[in-house]
Coordinates of C-alpha atoms and ligand atoms in Angstrom, one line a residue:
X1 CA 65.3 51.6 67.1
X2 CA 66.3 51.7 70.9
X3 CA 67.1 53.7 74.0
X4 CA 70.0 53.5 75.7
X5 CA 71.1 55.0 79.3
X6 CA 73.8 55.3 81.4
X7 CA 74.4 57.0 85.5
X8 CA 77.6 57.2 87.2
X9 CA 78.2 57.0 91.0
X10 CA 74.7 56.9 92.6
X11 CA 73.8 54.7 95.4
X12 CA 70.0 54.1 93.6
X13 CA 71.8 53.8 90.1
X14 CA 69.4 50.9 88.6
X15 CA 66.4 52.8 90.3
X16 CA 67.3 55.9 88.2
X17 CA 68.5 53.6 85.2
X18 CA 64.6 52.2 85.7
X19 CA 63.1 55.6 85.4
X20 CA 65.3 56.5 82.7
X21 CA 64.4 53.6 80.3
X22 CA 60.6 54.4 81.0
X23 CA 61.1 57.9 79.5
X24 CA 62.7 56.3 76.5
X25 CA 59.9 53.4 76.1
X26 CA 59.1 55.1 73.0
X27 CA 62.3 54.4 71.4
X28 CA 61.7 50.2 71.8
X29 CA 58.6 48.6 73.2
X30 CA 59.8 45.0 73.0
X31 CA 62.3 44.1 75.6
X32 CA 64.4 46.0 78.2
X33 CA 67.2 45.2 80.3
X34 CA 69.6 47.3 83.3
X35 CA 73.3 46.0 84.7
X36 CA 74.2 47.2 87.6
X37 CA 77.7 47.6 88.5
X38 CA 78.4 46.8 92.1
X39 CA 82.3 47.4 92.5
X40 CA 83.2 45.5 89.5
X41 CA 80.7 42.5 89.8
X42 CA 77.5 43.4 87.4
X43 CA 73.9 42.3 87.9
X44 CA 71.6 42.3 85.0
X45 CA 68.4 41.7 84.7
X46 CA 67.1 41.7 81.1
X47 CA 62.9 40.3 79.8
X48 CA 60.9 40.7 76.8
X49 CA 58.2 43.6 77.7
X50 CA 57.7 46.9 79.0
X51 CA 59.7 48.7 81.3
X52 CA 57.5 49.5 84.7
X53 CA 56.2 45.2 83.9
X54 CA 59.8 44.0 83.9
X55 CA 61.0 45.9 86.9
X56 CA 59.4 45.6 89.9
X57 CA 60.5 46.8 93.2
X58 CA 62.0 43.2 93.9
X59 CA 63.8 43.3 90.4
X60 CA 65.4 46.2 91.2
X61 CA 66.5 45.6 94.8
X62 CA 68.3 42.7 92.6
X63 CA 70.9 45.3 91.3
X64 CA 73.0 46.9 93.5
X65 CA 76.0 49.4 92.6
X66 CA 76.5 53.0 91.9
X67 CA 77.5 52.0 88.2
X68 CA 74.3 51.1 85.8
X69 CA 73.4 51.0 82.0
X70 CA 69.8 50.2 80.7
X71 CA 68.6 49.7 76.6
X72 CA 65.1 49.5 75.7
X73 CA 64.7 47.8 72.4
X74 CA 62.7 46.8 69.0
X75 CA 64.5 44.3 66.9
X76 CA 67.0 45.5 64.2
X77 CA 69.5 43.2 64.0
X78 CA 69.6 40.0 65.7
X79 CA 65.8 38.7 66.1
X80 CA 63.1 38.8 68.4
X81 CA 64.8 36.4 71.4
X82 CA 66.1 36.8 75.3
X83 CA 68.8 35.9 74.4
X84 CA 69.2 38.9 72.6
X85 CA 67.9 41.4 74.8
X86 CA 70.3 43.8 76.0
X87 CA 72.8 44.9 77.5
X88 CA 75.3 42.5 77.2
X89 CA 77.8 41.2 79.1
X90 CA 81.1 39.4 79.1
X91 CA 84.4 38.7 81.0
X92 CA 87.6 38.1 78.9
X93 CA 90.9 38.8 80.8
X94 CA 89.7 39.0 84.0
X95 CA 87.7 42.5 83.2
X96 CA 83.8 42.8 83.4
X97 CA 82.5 44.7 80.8
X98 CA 78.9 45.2 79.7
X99 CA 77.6 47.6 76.8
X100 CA 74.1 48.7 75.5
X101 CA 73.6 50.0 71.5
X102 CA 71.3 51.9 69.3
X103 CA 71.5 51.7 65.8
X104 CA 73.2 49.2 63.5
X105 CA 76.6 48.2 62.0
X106 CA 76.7 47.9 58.4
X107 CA 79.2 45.3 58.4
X108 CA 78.2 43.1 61.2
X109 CA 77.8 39.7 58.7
X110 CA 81.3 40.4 57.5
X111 CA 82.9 40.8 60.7
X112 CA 80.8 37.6 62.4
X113 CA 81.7 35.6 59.5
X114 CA 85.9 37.3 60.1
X115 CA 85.8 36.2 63.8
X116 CA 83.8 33.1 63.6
X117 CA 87.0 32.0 61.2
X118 CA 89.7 33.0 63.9
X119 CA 87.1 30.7 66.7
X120 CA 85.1 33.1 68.2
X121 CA 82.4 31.8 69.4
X122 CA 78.7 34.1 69.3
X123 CA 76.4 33.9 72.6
X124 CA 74.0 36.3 71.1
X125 CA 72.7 36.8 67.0
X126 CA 73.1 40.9 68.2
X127 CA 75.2 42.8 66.1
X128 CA 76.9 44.4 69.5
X129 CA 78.6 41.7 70.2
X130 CA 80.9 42.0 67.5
X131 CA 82.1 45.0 69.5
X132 CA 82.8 43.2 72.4
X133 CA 84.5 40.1 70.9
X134 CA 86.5 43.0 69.3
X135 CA 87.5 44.7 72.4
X136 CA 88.5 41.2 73.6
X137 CA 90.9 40.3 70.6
X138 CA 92.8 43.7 71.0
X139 CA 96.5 43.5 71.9
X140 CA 96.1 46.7 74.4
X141 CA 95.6 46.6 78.1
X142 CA 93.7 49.6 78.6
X143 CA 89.6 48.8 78.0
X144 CA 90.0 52.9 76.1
X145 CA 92.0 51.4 73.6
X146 CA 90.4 48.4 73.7
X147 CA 87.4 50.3 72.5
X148 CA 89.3 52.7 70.1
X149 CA 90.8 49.6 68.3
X150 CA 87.0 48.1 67.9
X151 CA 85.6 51.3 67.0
X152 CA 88.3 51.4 63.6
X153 CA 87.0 48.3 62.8
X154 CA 83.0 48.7 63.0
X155 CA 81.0 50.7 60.5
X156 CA 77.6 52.1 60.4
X157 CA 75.6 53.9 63.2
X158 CA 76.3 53.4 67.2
X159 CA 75.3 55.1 70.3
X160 CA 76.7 52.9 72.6
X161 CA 77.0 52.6 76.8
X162 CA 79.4 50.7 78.7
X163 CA 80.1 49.7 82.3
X164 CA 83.6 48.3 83.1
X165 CA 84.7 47.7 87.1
X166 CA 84.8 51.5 87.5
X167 CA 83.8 53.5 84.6
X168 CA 81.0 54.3 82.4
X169 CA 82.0 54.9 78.7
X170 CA 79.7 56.5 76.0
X171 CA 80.5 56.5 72.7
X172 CA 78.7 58.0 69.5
X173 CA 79.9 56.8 66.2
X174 CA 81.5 59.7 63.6
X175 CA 78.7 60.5 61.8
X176 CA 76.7 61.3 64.6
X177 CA 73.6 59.1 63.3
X178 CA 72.1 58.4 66.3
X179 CA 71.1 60.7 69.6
X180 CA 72.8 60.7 72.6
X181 CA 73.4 63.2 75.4
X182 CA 75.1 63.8 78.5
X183 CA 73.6 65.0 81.5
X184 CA 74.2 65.6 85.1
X185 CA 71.5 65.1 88.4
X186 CA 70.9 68.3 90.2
X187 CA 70.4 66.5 93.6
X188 CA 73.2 66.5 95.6
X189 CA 75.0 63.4 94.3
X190 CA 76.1 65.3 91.2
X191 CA 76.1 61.6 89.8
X192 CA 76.3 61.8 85.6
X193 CA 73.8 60.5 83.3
X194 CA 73.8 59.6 79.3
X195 CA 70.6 59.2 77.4
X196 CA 69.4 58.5 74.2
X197 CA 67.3 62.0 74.4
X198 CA 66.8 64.5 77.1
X199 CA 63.4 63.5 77.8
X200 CA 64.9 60.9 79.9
X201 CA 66.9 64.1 82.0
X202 CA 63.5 65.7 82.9
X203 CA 62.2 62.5 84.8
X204 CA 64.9 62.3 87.1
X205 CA 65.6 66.2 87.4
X206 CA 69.0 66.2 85.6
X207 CA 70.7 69.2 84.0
X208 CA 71.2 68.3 80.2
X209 CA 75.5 69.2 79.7
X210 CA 75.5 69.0 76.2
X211 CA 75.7 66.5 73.2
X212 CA 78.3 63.4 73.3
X213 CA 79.9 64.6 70.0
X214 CA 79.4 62.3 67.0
X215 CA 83.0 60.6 67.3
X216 CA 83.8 61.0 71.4
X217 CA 84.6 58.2 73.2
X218 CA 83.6 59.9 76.5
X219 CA 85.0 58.2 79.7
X220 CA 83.5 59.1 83.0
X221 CA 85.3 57.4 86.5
X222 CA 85.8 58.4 89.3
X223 CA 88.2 61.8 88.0
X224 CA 85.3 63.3 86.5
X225 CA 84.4 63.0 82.7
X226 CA 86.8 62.8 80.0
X227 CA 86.6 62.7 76.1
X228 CA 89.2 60.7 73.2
X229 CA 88.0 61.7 69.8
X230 CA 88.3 59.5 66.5
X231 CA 89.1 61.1 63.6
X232 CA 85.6 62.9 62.1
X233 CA 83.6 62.3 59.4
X234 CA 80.6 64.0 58.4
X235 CA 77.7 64.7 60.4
X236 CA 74.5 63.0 59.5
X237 CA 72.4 62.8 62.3
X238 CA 69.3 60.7 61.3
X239 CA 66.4 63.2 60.3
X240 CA 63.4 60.9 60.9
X241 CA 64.1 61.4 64.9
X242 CA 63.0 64.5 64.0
X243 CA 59.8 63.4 62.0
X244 CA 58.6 60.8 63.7
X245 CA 61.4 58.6 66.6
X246 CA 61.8 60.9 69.0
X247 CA 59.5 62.5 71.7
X248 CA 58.3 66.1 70.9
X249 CA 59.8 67.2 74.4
X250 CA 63.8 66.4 73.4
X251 CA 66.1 68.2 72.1
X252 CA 68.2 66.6 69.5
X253 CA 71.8 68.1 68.8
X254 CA 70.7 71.4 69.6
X255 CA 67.3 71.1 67.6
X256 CA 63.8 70.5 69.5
X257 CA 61.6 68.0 67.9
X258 CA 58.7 70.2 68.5
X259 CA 59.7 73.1 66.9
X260 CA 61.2 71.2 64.0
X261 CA 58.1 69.4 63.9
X262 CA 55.6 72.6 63.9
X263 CA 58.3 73.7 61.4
X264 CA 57.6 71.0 58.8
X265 CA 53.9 71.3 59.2
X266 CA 53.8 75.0 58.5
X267 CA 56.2 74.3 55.4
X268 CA 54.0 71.7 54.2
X269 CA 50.8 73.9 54.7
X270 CA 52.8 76.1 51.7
X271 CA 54.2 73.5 49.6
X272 CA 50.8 71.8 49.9
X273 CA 47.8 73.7 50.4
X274 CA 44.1 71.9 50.5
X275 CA 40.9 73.6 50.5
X276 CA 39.3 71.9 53.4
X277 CA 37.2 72.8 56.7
X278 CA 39.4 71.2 59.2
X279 CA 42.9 69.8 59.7
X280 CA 43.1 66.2 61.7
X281 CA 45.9 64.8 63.0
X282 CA 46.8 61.2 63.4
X283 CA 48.0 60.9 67.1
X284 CA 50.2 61.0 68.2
X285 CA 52.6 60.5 65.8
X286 CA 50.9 63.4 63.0
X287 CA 50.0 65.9 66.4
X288 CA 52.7 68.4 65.8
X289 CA 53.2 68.7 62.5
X290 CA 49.4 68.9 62.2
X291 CA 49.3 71.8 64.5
X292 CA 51.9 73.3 62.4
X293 CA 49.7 73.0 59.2
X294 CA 46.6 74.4 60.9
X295 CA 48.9 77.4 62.3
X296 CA 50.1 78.0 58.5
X297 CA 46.5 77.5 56.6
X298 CA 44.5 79.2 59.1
X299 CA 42.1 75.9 59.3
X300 CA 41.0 74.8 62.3
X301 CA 43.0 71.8 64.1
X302 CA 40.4 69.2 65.4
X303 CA 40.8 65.9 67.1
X304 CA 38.9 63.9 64.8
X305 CA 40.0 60.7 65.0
X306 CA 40.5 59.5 69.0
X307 CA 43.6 57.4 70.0
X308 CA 43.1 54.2 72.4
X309 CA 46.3 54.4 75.0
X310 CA 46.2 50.9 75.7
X311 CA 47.8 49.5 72.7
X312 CA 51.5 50.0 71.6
X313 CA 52.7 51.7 68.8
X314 CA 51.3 49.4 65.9
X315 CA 54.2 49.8 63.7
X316 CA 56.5 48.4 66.3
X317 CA 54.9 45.0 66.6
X318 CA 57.2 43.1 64.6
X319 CA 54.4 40.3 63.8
X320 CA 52.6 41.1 60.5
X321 CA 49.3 39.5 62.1
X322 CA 48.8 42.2 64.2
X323 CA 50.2 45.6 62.7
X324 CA 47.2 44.7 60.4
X325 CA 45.1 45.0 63.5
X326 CA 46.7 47.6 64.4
X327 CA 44.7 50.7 63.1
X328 CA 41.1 49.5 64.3
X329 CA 43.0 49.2 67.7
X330 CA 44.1 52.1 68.3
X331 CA 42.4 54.9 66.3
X332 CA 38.5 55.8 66.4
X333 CA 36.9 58.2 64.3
X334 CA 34.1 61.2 65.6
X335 CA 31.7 61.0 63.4
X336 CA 29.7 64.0 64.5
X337 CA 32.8 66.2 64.2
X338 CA 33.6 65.0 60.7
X339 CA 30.5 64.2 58.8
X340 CA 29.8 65.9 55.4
X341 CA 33.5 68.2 55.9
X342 CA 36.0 68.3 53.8
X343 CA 39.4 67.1 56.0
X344 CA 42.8 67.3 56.5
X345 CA 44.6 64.2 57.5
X346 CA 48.0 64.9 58.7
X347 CA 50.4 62.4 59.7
X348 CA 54.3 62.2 59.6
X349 CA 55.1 59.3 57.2
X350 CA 53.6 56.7 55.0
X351 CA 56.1 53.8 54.7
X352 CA 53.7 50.5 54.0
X353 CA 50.3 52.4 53.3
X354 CA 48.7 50.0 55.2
X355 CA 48.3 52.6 57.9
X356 CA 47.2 55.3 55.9
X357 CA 44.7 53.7 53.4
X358 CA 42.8 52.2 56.7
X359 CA 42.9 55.7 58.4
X360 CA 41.3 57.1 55.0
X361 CA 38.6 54.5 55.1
X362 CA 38.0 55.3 59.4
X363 CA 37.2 59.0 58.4
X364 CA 35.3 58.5 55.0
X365 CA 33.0 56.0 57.0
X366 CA 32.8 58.3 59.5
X367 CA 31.1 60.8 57.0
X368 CA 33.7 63.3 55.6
X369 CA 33.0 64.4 52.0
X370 CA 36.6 65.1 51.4
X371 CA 40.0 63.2 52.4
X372 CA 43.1 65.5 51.5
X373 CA 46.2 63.6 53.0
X374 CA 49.0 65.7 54.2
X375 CA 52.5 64.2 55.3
X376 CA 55.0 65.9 56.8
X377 CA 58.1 64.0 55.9
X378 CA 58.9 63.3 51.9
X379 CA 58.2 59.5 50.5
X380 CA 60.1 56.6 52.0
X381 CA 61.7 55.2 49.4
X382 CA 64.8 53.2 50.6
X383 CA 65.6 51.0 53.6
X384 CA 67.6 52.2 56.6
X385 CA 70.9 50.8 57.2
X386 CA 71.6 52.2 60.7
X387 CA 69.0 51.7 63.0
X388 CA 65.4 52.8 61.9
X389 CA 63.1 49.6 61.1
X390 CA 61.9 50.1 57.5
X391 CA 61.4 47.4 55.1
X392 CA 62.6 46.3 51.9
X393 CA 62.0 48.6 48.9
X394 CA 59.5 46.3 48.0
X395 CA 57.6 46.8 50.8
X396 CA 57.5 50.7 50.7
X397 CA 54.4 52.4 48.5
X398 CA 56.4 55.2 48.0
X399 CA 58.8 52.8 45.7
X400 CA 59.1 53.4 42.3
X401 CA 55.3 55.1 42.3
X402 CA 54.3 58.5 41.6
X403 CA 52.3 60.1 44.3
X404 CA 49.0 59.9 42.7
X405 CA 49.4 56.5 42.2
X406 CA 50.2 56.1 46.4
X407 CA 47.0 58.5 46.7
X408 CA 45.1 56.2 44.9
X409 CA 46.7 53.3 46.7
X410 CA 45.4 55.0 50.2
X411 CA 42.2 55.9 48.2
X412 CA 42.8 59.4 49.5
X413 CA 41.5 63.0 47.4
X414 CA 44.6 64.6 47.1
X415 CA 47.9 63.8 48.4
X416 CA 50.9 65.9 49.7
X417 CA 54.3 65.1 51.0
X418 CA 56.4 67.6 52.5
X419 CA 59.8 68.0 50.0
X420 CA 63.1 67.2 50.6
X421 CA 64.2 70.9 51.0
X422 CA 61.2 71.7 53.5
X423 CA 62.3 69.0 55.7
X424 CA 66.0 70.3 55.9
X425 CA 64.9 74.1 56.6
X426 CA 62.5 72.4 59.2
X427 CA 65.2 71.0 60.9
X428 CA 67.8 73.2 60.6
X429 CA 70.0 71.7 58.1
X430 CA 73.0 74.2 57.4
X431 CA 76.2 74.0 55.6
X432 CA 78.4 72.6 58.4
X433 CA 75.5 70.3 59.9
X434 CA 74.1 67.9 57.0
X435 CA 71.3 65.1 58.3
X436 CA 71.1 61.5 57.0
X437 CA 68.0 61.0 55.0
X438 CA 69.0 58.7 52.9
X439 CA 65.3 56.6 53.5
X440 CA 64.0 59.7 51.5
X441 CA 66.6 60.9 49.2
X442 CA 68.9 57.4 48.3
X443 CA 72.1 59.1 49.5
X444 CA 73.6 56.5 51.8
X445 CA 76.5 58.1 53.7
X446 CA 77.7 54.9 55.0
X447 CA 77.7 51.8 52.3
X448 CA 77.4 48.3 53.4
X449 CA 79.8 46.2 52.4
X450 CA 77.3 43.5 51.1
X451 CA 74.3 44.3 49.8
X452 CA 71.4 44.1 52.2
X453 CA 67.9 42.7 52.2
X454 CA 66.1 43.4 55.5
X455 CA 68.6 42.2 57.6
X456 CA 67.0 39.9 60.3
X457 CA 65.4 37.8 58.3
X458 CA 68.6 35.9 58.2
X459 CA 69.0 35.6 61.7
X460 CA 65.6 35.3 63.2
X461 CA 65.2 31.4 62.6
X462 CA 67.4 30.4 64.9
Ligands
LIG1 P1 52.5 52.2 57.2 O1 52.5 53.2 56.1 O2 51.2 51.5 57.4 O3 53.7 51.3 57.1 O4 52.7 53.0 58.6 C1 53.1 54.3 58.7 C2 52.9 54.8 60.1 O5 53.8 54.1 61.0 C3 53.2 56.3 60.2 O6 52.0 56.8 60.7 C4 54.3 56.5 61.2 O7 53.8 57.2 62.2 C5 54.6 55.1 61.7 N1 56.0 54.8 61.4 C6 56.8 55.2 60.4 N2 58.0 54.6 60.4 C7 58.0 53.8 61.5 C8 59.0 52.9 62.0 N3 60.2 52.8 61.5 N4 58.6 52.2 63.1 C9 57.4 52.3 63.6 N5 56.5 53.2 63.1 C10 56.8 53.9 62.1

């Protein structure tokens, strides 16, 4: 769970790096970091927090160079510490190299352990680091096949950025798991852009180009843009950007998340119709999908339960203490709107049930007769391996329950998740073009080597 960003040749590179990273906040609220690339020296500058608190007009005037990469982040791998906060850096034969990664390598512990045997020696508990030491053990002069030697050793799911002296290199792993796109400004400068999502194009008036193919090393200098393939594997972009990561306003591999996201609500308004007098969305996170399910049913979409800007995204928090908090934070109900109805709650997953049992409660206080929960996504019932923060199975309601046991556990009427099948026609899914969605279905395209709790847990003590 993290953005990442990238601009080529433009004399206000971290400025536009900056602006970038804010329209990717969503992706990683709990540190953030740009390096700037000033003719082969790099700047960083890299604090726990939000974007616009981190970089201040000073900060920035602190990173000069045409070259810069930014990453937004929420813990994965590798703990909540500065010292993990990306991107990174290093220097190993004389070269400057610094990278910035979304999603997670399956094999990271092995490969640590492999390189930590032949002396390498770890700055950082982040899992991208194993790509640089990598790159730095390779036999090859060129940083391409530097990179292309890593890449056959890592596993799993990576969007990843680099600056070198003179280039900036994007590369997407082979299954495609994560986003990223490239992108070119329309101003003059022409200067090229990669982002985690296109959202990030429409801030600083860029062109979207196309998608970095899953597998593409693409190399941009000063020649213009040019792409190395590894061999392919299949594609399995990850489907729960669609239901609930990304921002409705990208489009993802040629997919909007809007329209996919109307899509599953009017699908689940078939698979699970209620009898009720108005459909409520959770915001923002249940807005689409909920509009799709009104659309479908016919009942009319209300704002019954008001959001409170101010606070993150209570999920992300990675303290327990105060995702518990969390609902009474940042949701409100109207009671005037929703006393003695019969309601609709739709939202776009239940992982914990923490969120939605308390939600439940918020709008049977508030007077509704009836609480029909609708979701718009099918039961999380296994961990993700490459990238997306779920918990153990243990921690999941959906685990090993039937779904009126999880609607009794959210003490809601009636219950509905939208099926496996609804989600794929919502997104799109054809023959050639398979998602991951193996936190819903069990099917894990890429297998760890060792079996895995919740990763960090090892590695945040330090
Ligand atoms: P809970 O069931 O209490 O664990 O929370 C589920 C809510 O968190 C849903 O409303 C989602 O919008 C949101 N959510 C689902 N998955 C994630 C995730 N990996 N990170 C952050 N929020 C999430």
């Amino acid at each position: 769970m993290c953005g990442v960003f990238g601009i080529f040749d433009h004399p206000e590179a971290a400025n536009l790096t900056y602006l970038g990273l804010h329209a990717l906040q969503h992706r990683g609220q709990e540190s953030a970091g740009v390096v700037s690339n000033d003719g082969g020296t790099l700047h960083g500058v890299r604090a726990m927090g939000h974007v616009r608190k981190i970089f201040t007009r000073e900060v920035l005037a602190q990173l000069p160079g045409r070259i810069a990469i930014g990453h937004v982040r929420y813990t994965t791998a590798g703990g909540s510490l500065v010292k993990n906060v990306q991107p990174l850096s290093a220097q190993y034969r004389g070269r400057s190299i610094a990278v910035a990664h979304n999603g997670n390598l399956v094999d990271e512990d092995v490969l640590r352990e492999e390189l930590e045997a032949q002396g390498a020696i770890f700055a950082t508990m982040s899992d991208t680091e194993v790509v640089l030491q990598l790159m730095a053990r390779s036999g090859r002069a060129a940083v391409v096949d530097q990179l292309i030697d890593a890449l056959g050793r890592i596993r799993g799911a990576y969007s990843l950025v680099f600056t070198t002296e003179d280039k900036l290199i994007a590369v997407r792993d082979p299954h495609g798991f994560r986003p990223l796109v490239l992108g070119r400004l329309r101003s003059e400068s022409g200067a090229w852009v990669v982002a985690s999502e296109t959202c990030a194009f429409d801030l600083i008036e860029a062109d979207f180009v196309r998608d970095v193919a899953p597998g593409e090393i693409l190399v941009i200098d000063a020649a213009g843009p040019r792409s190395v393939m590894v061999p392919p594997a299949p594609r399995r972009f990850c489907v729960f950007e669609h239901v609930y990561f990304a921002r409705p306003d990208s489009v993802l591999d040629g997919v909007s998340v809007y329209e996919a996201r109307i899509a599953m609500g009017e699908q689940l308004a078939s698979e699970h119709p209620a009898d009720a007098d108005m459909v409520v969305p959770v915001p923002d996170s249940g807005v689409v999908a909920a509009m799709g399910f009104a659309r479908r049913s016919g009942i009319a979409f209300e704002l019954g339960l008001i959001r409170n800007h101010y606070v993150g995204r209570t999920f992300i928090e990675p303290m327990d203490s105060i995702r518990h908090f969390g609902v009474r934070l940042k949701l409100n109900a109207v009671p005037k709107l929703l006393a003695g109805k019969r309601v609709v709650i739709v939202d776009d997953s239940i992982v914990r049930g923490t969120t939605a049992r308390k939600i439940v409660r918020l709008v049977r206080n508030a007077g509704a007769r009836e609480v029909h929960v609708r979701i718009s996504s099918p039961p999380v019932d296994g961990p993700c391996h490459y990238g997306i923060d779920t918990p153990t199975r243990a921690e999941l309601v959906a685990s090993g329950q039937t779904v009126g046991a999880i609607a009794a556990a959210i003490e809601a009427d009636s219950l509905g998740y939208l099926s496996p099948d609804g989600l794929r026609a919502a997104v799109r899914q054809t023959p050639g073009f398979s998602y991951c969605d193996a936190c819903f279905t069990g099917e894990y395209p890429v297998q760890p080597t060792r079996p895995v709790g919740r990763r960090q847990l090892r590695l945040v003590e330090v």
